[in-house]
Amino acid sequence: MLEKELEGKIVVVDQVKDWKEAIRKVAEPLLKRGEIENSYVDAIFNKIEKMGNYIIIEPKIAMPHARPEDGVNKTCISLLKINEGVLFDGEDEKVYLIFMLAASDNSSHIDILKDLMNIIDDEDQIEKLILAKSIEETKKLLK
């Protein structure tokens, strides 16, 4: 299911200038499809300023998200794979995988979240995803 949800929403880059650029890049596929509004991205930036790096859910993995009322038109997810990783302010370890999750209500994202947690709980799978260099290679690992 996750592979289907991520169809056309995986971005692979060698590097980004900083974590803010990473958030903007992971949001691009969702903004282009009208699945989220710019206000959703702004809400994520505001929450990071207030709460710190709450989006780093595991070493090397971040999941930026905000509230449905912050600008979600459709429950969706995207993935940014940064080959060289990016440091967030105050962190010692780089983040390589950024999954942007947007839920249109309090329950519609649960299946996506379950699939994502199955991947995140598998350290070997995460290392393979980090080493993947292309969208196609990344997609194959998400099957």
PDB file of C-alpha atoms in Angstrom:
ATOM      1  CA  MET A   1       0.000   0.000   0.000  1.00  0.00           C
ATOM      2  CA  LEU A   2       2.792   2.445   0.858  1.00  0.00           C
ATOM      3  CA  GLU A   3       4.356   1.959  -2.571  1.00  0.00           C
ATOM      4  CA  LYS A   4       1.003   2.892  -4.157  1.00  0.00           C
ATOM      5  CA  GLU A   5       0.567   5.936  -1.905  1.00  0.00           C
ATOM      6  CA  LEU A   6       4.081   7.118  -2.815  1.00  0.00           C
ATOM      7  CA  GLU A   7       3.622   6.697  -6.592  1.00  0.00           C
ATOM      8  CA  GLY A   8       4.943   9.892  -8.197  1.00  0.00           C
ATOM      9  CA  LYS A   9       5.753  11.360  -4.784  1.00  0.00           C
ATOM     10  CA  ILE A  10       9.320  10.151  -4.243  1.00  0.00           C
ATOM     11  CA  VAL A  11      12.110  12.672  -4.687  1.00  0.00           C
ATOM     12  CA  VAL A  12      15.798  11.689  -4.587  1.00  0.00           C
ATOM     13  CA  VAL A  13      18.458  14.398  -4.363  1.00  0.00           C
ATOM     14  CA  ASP A  14      22.168  14.329  -3.634  1.00  0.00           C
ATOM     15  CA  GLN A  15      22.033  17.214  -1.182  1.00  0.00           C
ATOM     16  CA  VAL A  16      20.003  20.126   0.123  1.00  0.00           C
ATOM     17  CA  LYS A  17      21.176  23.484   1.488  1.00  0.00           C
ATOM     18  CA  ASP A  18      19.545  22.934   4.885  1.00  0.00           C
ATOM     19  CA  TRP A  19      16.630  21.211   6.615  1.00  0.00           C
ATOM     20  CA  LYS A  20      14.227  23.971   5.555  1.00  0.00           C
ATOM     21  CA  GLU A  21      14.962  23.257   1.904  1.00  0.00           C
ATOM     22  CA  ALA A  22      14.437  19.564   2.642  1.00  0.00           C
ATOM     23  CA  ILE A  23      10.963  20.276   4.045  1.00  0.00           C
ATOM     24  CA  ARG A  24      10.087  22.366   0.998  1.00  0.00           C
ATOM     25  CA  LYS A  25      11.323  19.632  -1.380  1.00  0.00           C
ATOM     26  CA  VAL A  26       9.386  16.832   0.316  1.00  0.00           C
ATOM     27  CA  ALA A  27       6.252  19.000   0.168  1.00  0.00           C
ATOM     28  CA  GLU A  28       6.554  19.759  -3.575  1.00  0.00           C
ATOM     29  CA  PRO A  29       4.839  16.614  -4.932  1.00  0.00           C
ATOM     30  CA  LEU A  30       1.921  17.068  -2.525  1.00  0.00           C
ATOM     31  CA  LEU A  31       1.554  20.780  -3.315  1.00  0.00           C
ATOM     32  CA  LYS A  32       1.642  20.123  -7.080  1.00  0.00           C
ATOM     33  CA  ARG A  33      -1.176  17.603  -6.745  1.00  0.00           C
ATOM     34  CA  GLY A  34      -3.232  19.934  -4.542  1.00  0.00           C
ATOM     35  CA  GLU A  35      -3.213  17.402  -1.729  1.00  0.00           C
ATOM     36  CA  ILE A  36      -1.894  19.997   0.742  1.00  0.00           C
ATOM     37  CA  GLU A  37      -1.838  23.794   0.845  1.00  0.00           C
ATOM     38  CA  ASN A  38       1.177  26.026   1.483  1.00  0.00           C
ATOM     39  CA  SER A  39      -0.350  26.703   4.905  1.00  0.00           C
ATOM     40  CA  TYR A  40       0.407  23.073   5.842  1.00  0.00           C
ATOM     41  CA  VAL A  41       4.119  23.578   5.154  1.00  0.00           C
ATOM     42  CA  ASP A  42       4.041  26.875   7.077  1.00  0.00           C
ATOM     43  CA  ALA A  43       2.411  25.076  10.021  1.00  0.00           C
ATOM     44  CA  ILE A  44       5.225  22.505  10.049  1.00  0.00           C
ATOM     45  CA  PHE A  45       7.852  25.261  10.137  1.00  0.00           C
ATOM     46  CA  ASN A  46       5.956  26.992  12.966  1.00  0.00           C
ATOM     47  CA  LYS A  47       5.721  23.758  14.959  1.00  0.00           C
ATOM     48  CA  ILE A  48       9.441  23.066  14.547  1.00  0.00           C
ATOM     49  CA  GLU A  49      10.199  26.591  15.800  1.00  0.00           C
ATOM     50  CA  LYS A  50       7.970  26.049  18.855  1.00  0.00           C
ATOM     51  CA  MET A  51       8.591  22.374  19.618  1.00  0.00           C
ATOM     52  CA  GLY A  52      12.057  21.683  18.202  1.00  0.00           C
ATOM     53  CA  ASN A  53      12.845  18.700  16.025  1.00  0.00           C
ATOM     54  CA  TYR A  54       9.713  16.719  16.887  1.00  0.00           C
ATOM     55  CA  ILE A  55       9.721  15.431  13.337  1.00  0.00           C
ATOM     56  CA  ILE A  56      12.853  13.287  13.785  1.00  0.00           C
ATOM     57  CA  ILE A  57      11.168  10.035  14.738  1.00  0.00           C
ATOM     58  CA  GLU A  58      14.191   7.720  14.484  1.00  0.00           C
ATOM     59  CA  PRO A  59      17.876   8.213  13.767  1.00  0.00           C
ATOM     60  CA  LYS A  60      18.218   9.216  10.098  1.00  0.00           C
ATOM     61  CA  ILE A  61      14.427   9.507   9.614  1.00  0.00           C
ATOM     62  CA  ALA A  62      12.088  12.484   9.872  1.00  0.00           C
ATOM     63  CA  MET A  63       8.339  12.682   9.430  1.00  0.00           C
ATOM     64  CA  PRO A  64       7.170  16.292   9.202  1.00  0.00           C
ATOM     65  CA  HIS A  65       3.464  16.669   9.825  1.00  0.00           C
ATOM     66  CA  ALA A  66       0.921  19.099  11.194  1.00  0.00           C
ATOM     67  CA  ARG A  67      -2.825  19.102  11.893  1.00  0.00           C
ATOM     68  CA  PRO A  68      -5.512  18.319   9.286  1.00  0.00           C
ATOM     69  CA  GLU A  69      -6.924  21.840   9.648  1.00  0.00           C
ATOM     70  CA  ASP A  70      -3.529  23.308   8.751  1.00  0.00           C
ATOM     71  CA  GLY A  71      -4.184  22.729   5.046  1.00  0.00           C
ATOM     72  CA  VAL A  72      -4.707  19.077   4.133  1.00  0.00           C
ATOM     73  CA  ASN A  73      -7.057  18.417   1.198  1.00  0.00           C
ATOM     74  CA  LYS A  74      -6.390  14.675   0.975  1.00  0.00           C
ATOM     75  CA  THR A  75      -4.603  12.157   3.160  1.00  0.00           C
ATOM     76  CA  CYS A  76      -1.239  11.645   1.507  1.00  0.00           C
ATOM     77  CA  ILE A  77       2.467  10.947   1.949  1.00  0.00           C
ATOM     78  CA  SER A  78       5.667  11.820   0.108  1.00  0.00           C
ATOM     79  CA  LEU A  79       9.302  10.808   0.510  1.00  0.00           C
ATOM     80  CA  LEU A  80      12.491  12.796   0.105  1.00  0.00           C
ATOM     81  CA  LYS A  81      15.666  10.710  -0.004  1.00  0.00           C
ATOM     82  CA  ILE A  82      18.785  12.850   0.530  1.00  0.00           C
ATOM     83  CA  ASN A  83      21.881  10.928  -0.547  1.00  0.00           C
ATOM     84  CA  GLU A  84      24.274  13.055   1.524  1.00  0.00           C
ATOM     85  CA  GLY A  85      21.814  13.615   4.372  1.00  0.00           C
ATOM     86  CA  VAL A  86      20.955  16.863   6.130  1.00  0.00           C
ATOM     87  CA  LEU A  87      21.575  18.075   9.659  1.00  0.00           C
ATOM     88  CA  PHE A  88      18.752  19.638  11.639  1.00  0.00           C
ATOM     89  CA  ASP A  89      19.598  22.407  14.088  1.00  0.00           C
ATOM     90  CA  GLY A  90      20.951  20.952  17.327  1.00  0.00           C
ATOM     91  CA  GLU A  91      21.250  17.389  16.005  1.00  0.00           C
ATOM     92  CA  ASP A  92      24.481  15.392  15.664  1.00  0.00           C
ATOM     93  CA  GLU A  93      23.228  12.793  13.205  1.00  0.00           C
ATOM     94  CA  LYS A  94      22.104  13.474   9.656  1.00  0.00           C
ATOM     95  CA  VAL A  95      18.625  12.687   8.370  1.00  0.00           C
ATOM     96  CA  TYR A  96      18.483  10.812   5.059  1.00  0.00           C
ATOM     97  CA  LEU A  97      14.803   9.889   4.710  1.00  0.00           C
ATOM     98  CA  ILE A  98      11.987  12.406   5.133  1.00  0.00           C
ATOM     99  CA  PHE A  99       8.415  11.156   4.907  1.00  0.00           C
ATOM    100  CA  MET A 100       5.874  13.995   4.859  1.00  0.00           C
ATOM    101  CA  LEU A 101       2.570  12.707   6.142  1.00  0.00           C
ATOM    102  CA  ALA A 102      -0.622  14.724   5.799  1.00  0.00           C
ATOM    103  CA  ALA A 103      -3.901  13.445   7.223  1.00  0.00           C
ATOM    104  CA  SER A 104      -7.238  14.946   6.247  1.00  0.00           C
ATOM    105  CA  ASP A 105      -8.835  13.703   9.488  1.00  0.00           C
ATOM    106  CA  ASN A 106      -7.916  11.819  12.654  1.00  0.00           C
ATOM    107  CA  SER A 107      -8.116   8.298  11.206  1.00  0.00           C
ATOM    108  CA  SER A 108      -7.652   8.126   7.413  1.00  0.00           C
ATOM    109  CA  HIS A 109      -3.855   7.963   7.677  1.00  0.00           C
ATOM    110  CA  ILE A 110      -3.672   4.967  10.037  1.00  0.00           C
ATOM    111  CA  ASP A 111      -3.045   2.348   7.311  1.00  0.00           C
ATOM    112  CA  ILE A 112      -0.321   4.486   5.747  1.00  0.00           C
ATOM    113  CA  LEU A 113       1.238   4.974   9.180  1.00  0.00           C
ATOM    114  CA  LYS A 114       1.169   1.213   9.889  1.00  0.00           C
ATOM    115  CA  ASP A 115       2.953   0.470   6.597  1.00  0.00           C
ATOM    116  CA  LEU A 116       5.478   3.200   7.302  1.00  0.00           C
ATOM    117  CA  MET A 117       6.164   1.884  10.811  1.00  0.00           C
ATOM    118  CA  ASN A 118       6.786  -1.607   9.421  1.00  0.00           C
ATOM    119  CA  ILE A 119       9.543  -0.150   7.265  1.00  0.00           C
ATOM    120  CA  ILE A 120      10.955   2.092   9.973  1.00  0.00           C
ATOM    121  CA  ASP A 121      11.129  -0.806  12.439  1.00  0.00           C
ATOM    122  CA  ASP A 122      13.320  -2.774   9.993  1.00  0.00           C
ATOM    123  CA  GLU A 123      16.879  -1.435  10.376  1.00  0.00           C
ATOM    124  CA  ASP A 124      18.146  -3.415   7.365  1.00  0.00           C
ATOM    125  CA  GLN A 125      15.379  -1.951   5.202  1.00  0.00           C
ATOM    126  CA  ILE A 126      16.228   1.560   6.368  1.00  0.00           C
ATOM    127  CA  GLU A 127      19.919   1.095   5.568  1.00  0.00           C
ATOM    128  CA  LYS A 128      19.024  -0.191   2.085  1.00  0.00           C
ATOM    129  CA  LEU A 129      16.750   2.813   1.520  1.00  0.00           C
ATOM    130  CA  ILE A 130      19.521   5.173   2.642  1.00  0.00           C
ATOM    131  CA  LEU A 131      21.951   3.555   0.204  1.00  0.00           C
ATOM    132  CA  ALA A 132      19.461   3.666  -2.699  1.00  0.00           C
ATOM    133  CA  LYS A 133      20.534   6.249  -5.272  1.00  0.00           C
ATOM    134  CA  SER A 134      17.481   6.537  -7.532  1.00  0.00           C
ATOM    135  CA  ILE A 135      13.699   6.753  -7.392  1.00  0.00           C
ATOM    136  CA  GLU A 136      13.383   3.341  -9.076  1.00  0.00           C
ATOM    137  CA  GLU A 137      15.736   1.716  -6.587  1.00  0.00           C
ATOM    138  CA  THR A 138      13.849   3.355  -3.721  1.00  0.00           C
ATOM    139  CA  LYS A 139      10.475   2.208  -5.091  1.00  0.00           C
ATOM    140  CA  LYS A 140      11.658  -1.404  -5.357  1.00  0.00           C
ATOM    141  CA  LEU A 141      12.670  -1.353  -1.688  1.00  0.00           C
ATOM    142  CA  LEU A 142       9.215  -0.137  -0.644  1.00  0.00           C
ATOM    143  CA  LYS A 143       7.395  -3.160  -2.191  1.00  0.00           C
TER     144      LYS A 143
END
